[in-house]
Coordinates of C-alpha atoms and ligand atoms in Angstrom, one line a residue:
M1 CA 0.0 0.0 0.0
K2 CA 1.2 3.5 -0.9
K3 CA 1.9 5.8 2.1
R4 CA 3.4 9.2 2.3
Y5 CA 5.3 11.0 5.1
L6 CA 3.7 14.4 5.0
F7 CA 6.2 16.7 6.7
P8 CA 9.7 15.2 7.0
D9 CA 11.1 18.6 8.2
D10 CA 9.7 18.3 11.8
Y11 CA 8.2 15.9 14.2
M12 CA 4.4 16.2 14.4
A13 CA 1.6 13.9 15.5
D14 CA -2.1 13.4 16.2
P15 CA -3.4 14.9 12.8
S16 CA -6.9 16.3 12.9
V17 CA -7.8 17.1 9.3
H18 CA -10.6 19.0 7.7
V19 CA -11.4 20.5 4.3
F20 CA -12.1 24.2 4.5
N21 CA -12.7 26.3 1.4
G22 CA -11.7 23.4 -0.8
R23 CA -8.3 22.9 0.8
I24 CA -7.0 20.3 3.3
Y25 CA -6.0 21.7 6.7
I26 CA -4.0 19.6 9.1
Y27 CA -4.0 20.5 12.9
P28 CA -1.2 18.3 14.4
S29 CA 0.5 18.2 17.8
H30 CA 4.1 19.5 17.6
D31 CA 6.5 17.0 19.2
I32 CA 9.6 18.2 21.0
Q33 CA 13.1 16.7 21.2
L34 CA 14.0 15.8 24.8
D35 CA 15.8 13.2 26.7
N36 CA 13.7 10.2 27.2
V37 CA 11.3 10.4 30.1
E38 CA 8.9 7.8 28.7
N39 CA 6.2 6.7 31.2
D40 CA 2.5 5.7 31.3
N41 CA 1.6 9.3 32.4
G42 CA 2.6 10.7 29.1
D43 CA 5.3 13.0 30.5
Q44 CA 7.3 12.6 27.3
Y45 CA 4.7 14.6 25.4
V46 CA 5.6 18.2 26.3
M47 CA 4.3 20.1 23.3
Q48 CA 4.3 23.9 23.7
D49 CA 2.9 25.2 20.4
M50 CA 1.1 24.0 17.3
H51 CA 1.5 24.7 13.6
V52 CA -1.2 24.5 10.9
L53 CA -0.3 22.7 7.6
S54 CA -2.3 22.7 4.4
I55 CA -2.5 20.9 1.1
D56 CA -4.2 22.1 -2.1
G57 CA -4.5 18.9 -4.1
D58 CA -3.9 15.2 -3.9
P59 CA -2.5 14.6 -0.3
M60 CA -0.4 11.7 -1.6
T61 CA 1.6 14.0 -3.9
A62 CA 0.8 17.8 -3.6
P63 CA 3.1 20.1 -1.6
V64 CA 2.5 20.5 2.1
I65 CA 2.5 24.2 3.3
D66 CA 3.6 25.0 6.8
H67 CA 1.6 28.1 7.9
G68 CA 3.8 28.5 11.0
K69 CA 3.0 28.8 14.6
A70 CA -0.8 29.1 15.1
L71 CA -1.0 28.9 18.9
D72 CA 1.6 29.0 21.7
I73 CA 1.0 28.0 25.3
A74 CA 2.8 31.3 26.3
D75 CA -0.4 33.0 24.9
I76 CA -2.9 30.9 26.8
P77 CA -3.8 32.7 30.0
W78 CA -4.6 29.5 32.1
A79 CA -1.8 27.3 30.7
G80 CA 0.2 24.9 32.8
R81 CA 1.9 22.4 30.4
Q82 CA 1.4 19.9 27.6
L83 CA -0.6 21.1 24.6
W84 CA -1.9 17.8 23.2
D85 CA -4.2 16.8 20.3
C86 CA -6.5 19.6 19.1
D87 CA -9.2 19.9 16.4
C88 CA -10.7 22.8 14.5
A89 CA -14.3 23.7 13.4
E90 CA -15.6 26.5 11.1
K91 CA -18.8 28.4 11.8
D92 CA -19.9 31.5 10.0
G93 CA -16.5 32.2 8.7
R94 CA -14.7 31.9 12.1
Y95 CA -12.5 29.1 13.0
F96 CA -12.5 27.5 16.5
L97 CA -9.5 25.5 17.7
Y98 CA -10.2 23.2 20.6
F99 CA -7.2 22.0 22.5
P100 CA -6.5 19.9 25.7
L101 CA -3.9 21.5 28.0
K102 CA -3.0 20.9 31.7
D103 CA -3.8 23.8 33.9
R104 CA -1.6 25.0 36.7
N105 CA -2.9 22.2 38.9
D106 CA -1.8 19.6 36.3
I107 CA -5.4 18.8 35.4
F108 CA -6.3 18.5 31.7
R109 CA -8.9 21.0 30.6
I110 CA -10.2 21.8 27.1
G111 CA -9.6 25.3 25.8
V112 CA -10.9 27.2 22.7
A113 CA -9.0 29.7 20.5
V114 CA -10.6 31.7 17.7
A115 CA -9.3 32.9 14.3
S116 CA -10.7 34.5 11.2
R117 CA -8.7 32.1 8.9
P118 CA -8.2 28.3 9.1
E119 CA -4.4 28.7 9.5
G120 CA -4.8 31.1 12.4
P121 CA -3.2 32.8 14.3
F122 CA -5.7 31.7 17.0
I123 CA -6.5 33.8 20.0
A124 CA -7.2 31.8 23.2
E125 CA -10.2 32.5 25.4
P126 CA -9.3 33.5 28.9
D127 CA -10.5 30.4 30.6
P128 CA -11.0 26.7 29.7
I129 CA -14.5 25.4 28.7
R130 CA -16.6 25.1 31.9
G131 CA -17.0 21.4 32.9
S132 CA -14.3 20.2 30.5
Y133 CA -11.7 17.5 31.3
S134 CA -9.4 15.0 29.7
I135 CA -7.9 15.0 26.2
D136 CA -8.0 14.3 22.5
I137 CA -10.6 16.5 20.8
C138 CA -12.6 15.8 17.6
V139 CA -15.4 18.1 16.4
L140 CA -18.2 16.8 14.1
H141 CA -20.3 19.4 12.2
D142 CA -23.4 17.3 11.6
D143 CA -25.1 18.0 8.3
A144 CA -28.2 16.3 9.7
D145 CA -29.1 19.0 12.2
G146 CA -26.4 21.7 11.7
E147 CA -25.1 21.2 15.3
Y148 CA -21.5 20.8 16.3
Y149 CA -20.6 17.8 18.5
L150 CA -17.3 17.6 20.4
Y151 CA -15.8 14.3 21.4
F152 CA -13.0 13.9 23.9
G153 CA -11.4 11.5 26.4
G154 CA -8.2 9.4 26.9
L155 CA -7.1 7.0 29.6
W156 CA -3.9 6.9 31.7
G157 CA -2.0 10.2 31.1
G158 CA -5.3 11.5 29.5
Q159 CA -6.9 11.4 33.0
L160 CA -10.3 10.0 31.9
Q161 CA -10.2 7.5 34.8
R162 CA -10.4 10.4 37.2
Y163 CA -14.1 11.1 36.2
A164 CA -17.5 9.5 36.5
D165 CA -20.8 11.2 35.5
N166 CA -18.7 14.3 34.6
K167 CA -17.5 14.7 38.2
A168 CA -14.0 14.3 39.5
L169 CA -13.5 11.1 41.6
E170 CA -11.6 11.1 44.8
N171 CA -9.8 8.0 43.6
P172 CA -9.3 7.2 39.9
Y173 CA -11.0 4.1 38.7
L174 CA -9.9 2.0 35.7
P175 CA -12.2 -0.9 35.0
E176 CA -10.6 -4.4 34.6
G177 CA -11.4 -7.8 33.1
A178 CA -15.1 -8.3 32.2
E179 CA -16.2 -4.8 33.5
P180 CA -17.4 -2.4 30.8
S181 CA -14.5 -0.3 29.4
L182 CA -14.4 3.4 29.9
P183 CA -16.2 5.3 27.2
S184 CA -15.2 8.4 25.2
R185 CA -17.5 11.4 25.7
C186 CA -19.7 13.4 23.3
V187 CA -21.2 16.9 23.9
R188 CA -23.1 19.3 21.8
L189 CA -21.5 22.8 21.6
S190 CA -23.2 26.1 22.4
K191 CA -24.3 28.3 19.5
D192 CA -21.3 30.6 20.1
M193 CA -19.0 27.5 20.0
L194 CA -17.3 28.6 23.2
Q195 CA -19.0 26.3 25.8
F196 CA -20.7 22.9 26.2
A197 CA -24.5 23.2 25.6
E198 CA -25.2 20.2 27.8
E199 CA -23.6 17.6 30.1
P200 CA -21.1 15.4 28.1
R201 CA -22.5 11.9 27.4
P202 CA -20.7 8.5 27.3
V203 CA -20.0 7.2 23.9
Q204 CA -20.7 3.4 24.1
V205 CA -18.9 1.0 21.7
V206 CA -21.0 -2.2 21.8
D207 CA -20.8 -5.6 20.2
E208 CA -23.4 -7.0 17.8
E209 CA -25.6 -8.0 20.8
G210 CA -25.4 -4.4 22.3
R211 CA -23.0 -5.2 25.1
P212 CA -20.3 -2.6 25.8
L213 CA -16.9 -3.9 25.0
R214 CA -15.1 -5.3 28.1
A215 CA -12.2 -3.6 29.7
D216 CA -9.9 -6.5 28.7
D217 CA -10.9 -6.4 25.1
P218 CA -7.9 -5.3 22.9
H219 CA -10.5 -3.4 20.8
R220 CA -11.8 -1.2 23.6
F221 CA -11.6 2.6 23.5
F222 CA -8.5 4.2 24.9
E223 CA -8.1 7.6 23.3
A224 CA -8.1 9.6 19.9
S225 CA -11.8 9.8 19.1
W226 CA -12.6 10.7 15.5
V227 CA -16.1 10.8 13.9
H228 CA -16.9 11.0 10.2
K229 CA -20.1 10.2 8.2
Y230 CA -20.3 7.8 5.3
N231 CA -23.6 7.1 3.5
G232 CA -25.6 8.8 6.3
K233 CA -24.0 6.6 9.1
Y234 CA -21.8 7.9 11.9
Y235 CA -18.3 6.2 12.0
F236 CA -16.7 6.5 15.4
S237 CA -13.0 5.6 15.2
Y238 CA -10.4 5.5 18.0
S239 CA -7.1 4.3 19.4
T240 CA -7.0 1.2 21.6
G241 CA -3.8 2.6 23.4
D242 CA -1.9 -0.3 24.9
S243 CA -3.0 -2.7 22.2
H244 CA -1.9 -0.2 19.6
L245 CA -4.8 -0.5 17.1
L246 CA -7.1 2.0 15.3
C247 CA -10.6 0.6 15.4
Y248 CA -14.0 1.7 14.3
A249 CA -17.7 1.3 15.2
V250 CA -20.8 2.5 13.4
G251 CA -24.0 4.2 14.7
D252 CA -27.1 6.1 13.7
N253 CA -26.6 9.4 15.5
P254 CA -23.7 11.5 17.0
Y255 CA -24.1 10.1 20.5
G256 CA -24.1 6.4 19.6
P257 CA -24.2 3.6 20.7
F258 CA -21.7 2.6 18.0
V259 CA -21.5 -1.1 17.0
F260 CA -17.9 -2.4 16.8
K261 CA -17.0 -3.3 13.2
G262 CA -13.2 -3.9 13.1
E263 CA -9.7 -2.7 12.9
I264 CA -8.6 0.1 10.6
L265 CA -4.8 0.1 11.2
S266 CA -2.5 -2.5 12.7
P267 CA 0.2 -1.3 15.1
V268 CA 2.7 1.3 13.8
V269 CA 6.3 1.9 15.0
G270 CA 6.0 3.7 18.3
W271 CA 3.6 3.4 21.2
T272 CA 0.8 5.8 20.2
T273 CA -1.5 5.6 17.2
H274 CA -3.8 8.4 16.3
H275 CA -5.6 9.5 13.2
S276 CA -8.4 11.3 11.3
I277 CA -10.4 10.3 8.2
I278 CA -11.6 12.7 5.5
E279 CA -13.1 12.6 2.0
Y280 CA -11.4 14.9 -0.5
R281 CA -12.2 15.2 -4.2
G282 CA -14.1 11.9 -4.2
K283 CA -11.4 9.8 -2.4
W284 CA -11.1 8.8 1.3
Y285 CA -7.9 9.2 3.2
L286 CA -6.5 8.1 6.6
F287 CA -4.1 10.6 8.2
H288 CA -2.1 9.2 11.1
H289 CA 1.5 9.1 12.6
D290 CA 4.2 6.7 13.4
A291 CA 7.7 7.0 15.0
A292 CA 9.7 5.1 12.4
P293 CA 11.7 8.2 11.2
S294 CA 12.9 8.9 14.7
G295 CA 14.0 5.3 15.1
G296 CA 11.0 4.3 17.3
R297 CA 11.2 7.2 19.8
S298 CA 7.6 7.3 20.8
W299 CA 7.6 11.0 21.6
L300 CA 9.0 12.0 18.2
R301 CA 6.4 11.1 15.7
S302 CA 5.9 11.9 12.0
L303 CA 2.7 12.5 10.0
K304 CA 1.5 10.0 7.4
V305 CA -1.3 9.7 4.9
C306 CA -2.7 6.8 2.8
E307 CA -5.9 6.1 0.9
L308 CA -8.8 4.4 2.7
T309 CA -11.2 2.0 1.0
Y310 CA -14.8 0.9 1.9
T311 CA -16.3 -2.4 0.9
P312 CA -19.8 -2.1 -0.9
D313 CA -21.5 -2.8 2.5
G314 CA -19.7 0.1 4.2
H315 CA -16.9 -1.8 6.0
I316 CA -13.4 -0.2 6.1
L317 CA -10.6 -2.3 4.6
P318 CA -7.9 -2.7 7.3
I319 CA -4.5 -1.0 6.5
P320 CA -1.1 -2.4 7.7
G321 CA 0.6 -0.1 10.2
T322 CA 4.0 -1.1 8.8
D323 CA 5.2 -3.0 5.8
T324 CA 6.5 -5.7 8.1
P325 CA 4.5 -6.9 11.2
V326 CA 5.5 -5.3 14.6
Ligands
FUB1 O1 0.2 13.5 21.6 C1 0.0 13.2 23.0 C2 -0.9 12.0 23.1 O2 -0.4 10.9 22.5 C3 -2.3 12.2 22.4 O3 -3.1 13.0 23.1 C4 -2.7 10.8 22.3 O4 -3.7 10.5 21.4 C5 -1.4 10.1 21.8 O5 -1.2 10.2 20.4

């Protein structure tokens, strides 16, 4: 299968990709060179700014433009550390960048920054979104009702296990064995795009009998939610974290439940796997990252793209994460 490294000049990861004004815009995390501090808390991911990239043409071949720094944590009033995976949505000619960032108490919150152009620069709101927590943002603009739905959540360093019913727990709780796995969250955004319009709801990934996937299932949700629509169905895709897969599940509305369908990408080089899926000029593409160019250093990742194919009945054909099994 043909794949392309998009931006060999720098280490970037977690590509959230959208088509705005007929052009592909990529909103990646900006990885930083540092001595290895790799641990399960994600302390190796210390990103401090983000750039916007764009492509006008076939993403497998057309030039990739770096529009430069679009947001810097030095300009975010409530910033602590670690600017992780963001996503961008357009409404009425304004662009809203949603980003997870630790506050000064080392708690992940979700912030919003606004721009008049898709490449920024983005100006951060003074405070995080009220009631927000955890990481890994995806925004769906639903053509069915015109609303915007924000998905978020990630385990371990992403802190999702610290919450239940949208309230902080005194003691984090990670389900085990046959217990239902922890779900991602979905919330409708307010009309001004700056707050949640409701309480976030759990996004259940269920098997064909409607049972939530178990905590010990290698296909259960871990982080990196992404939602796209295909033939009127909602495709919820995500990373399984410690089993290193990208998987997908299909539902009938933005909140789910989503019925598990299969794997999209087998393990890549590097611990994390994270992606987005778009249609552009009649073809479908998977954007993701791996750590092969950095020799497998998981905190130095590189952006990749390849074509994605559906079967006639709407299944996604699995893609190999590497040319050789890992
Ligand atoms: O880039 C930091 C974290 O690594 C992301 O939030 C996760 O999805 C994983 O890719």
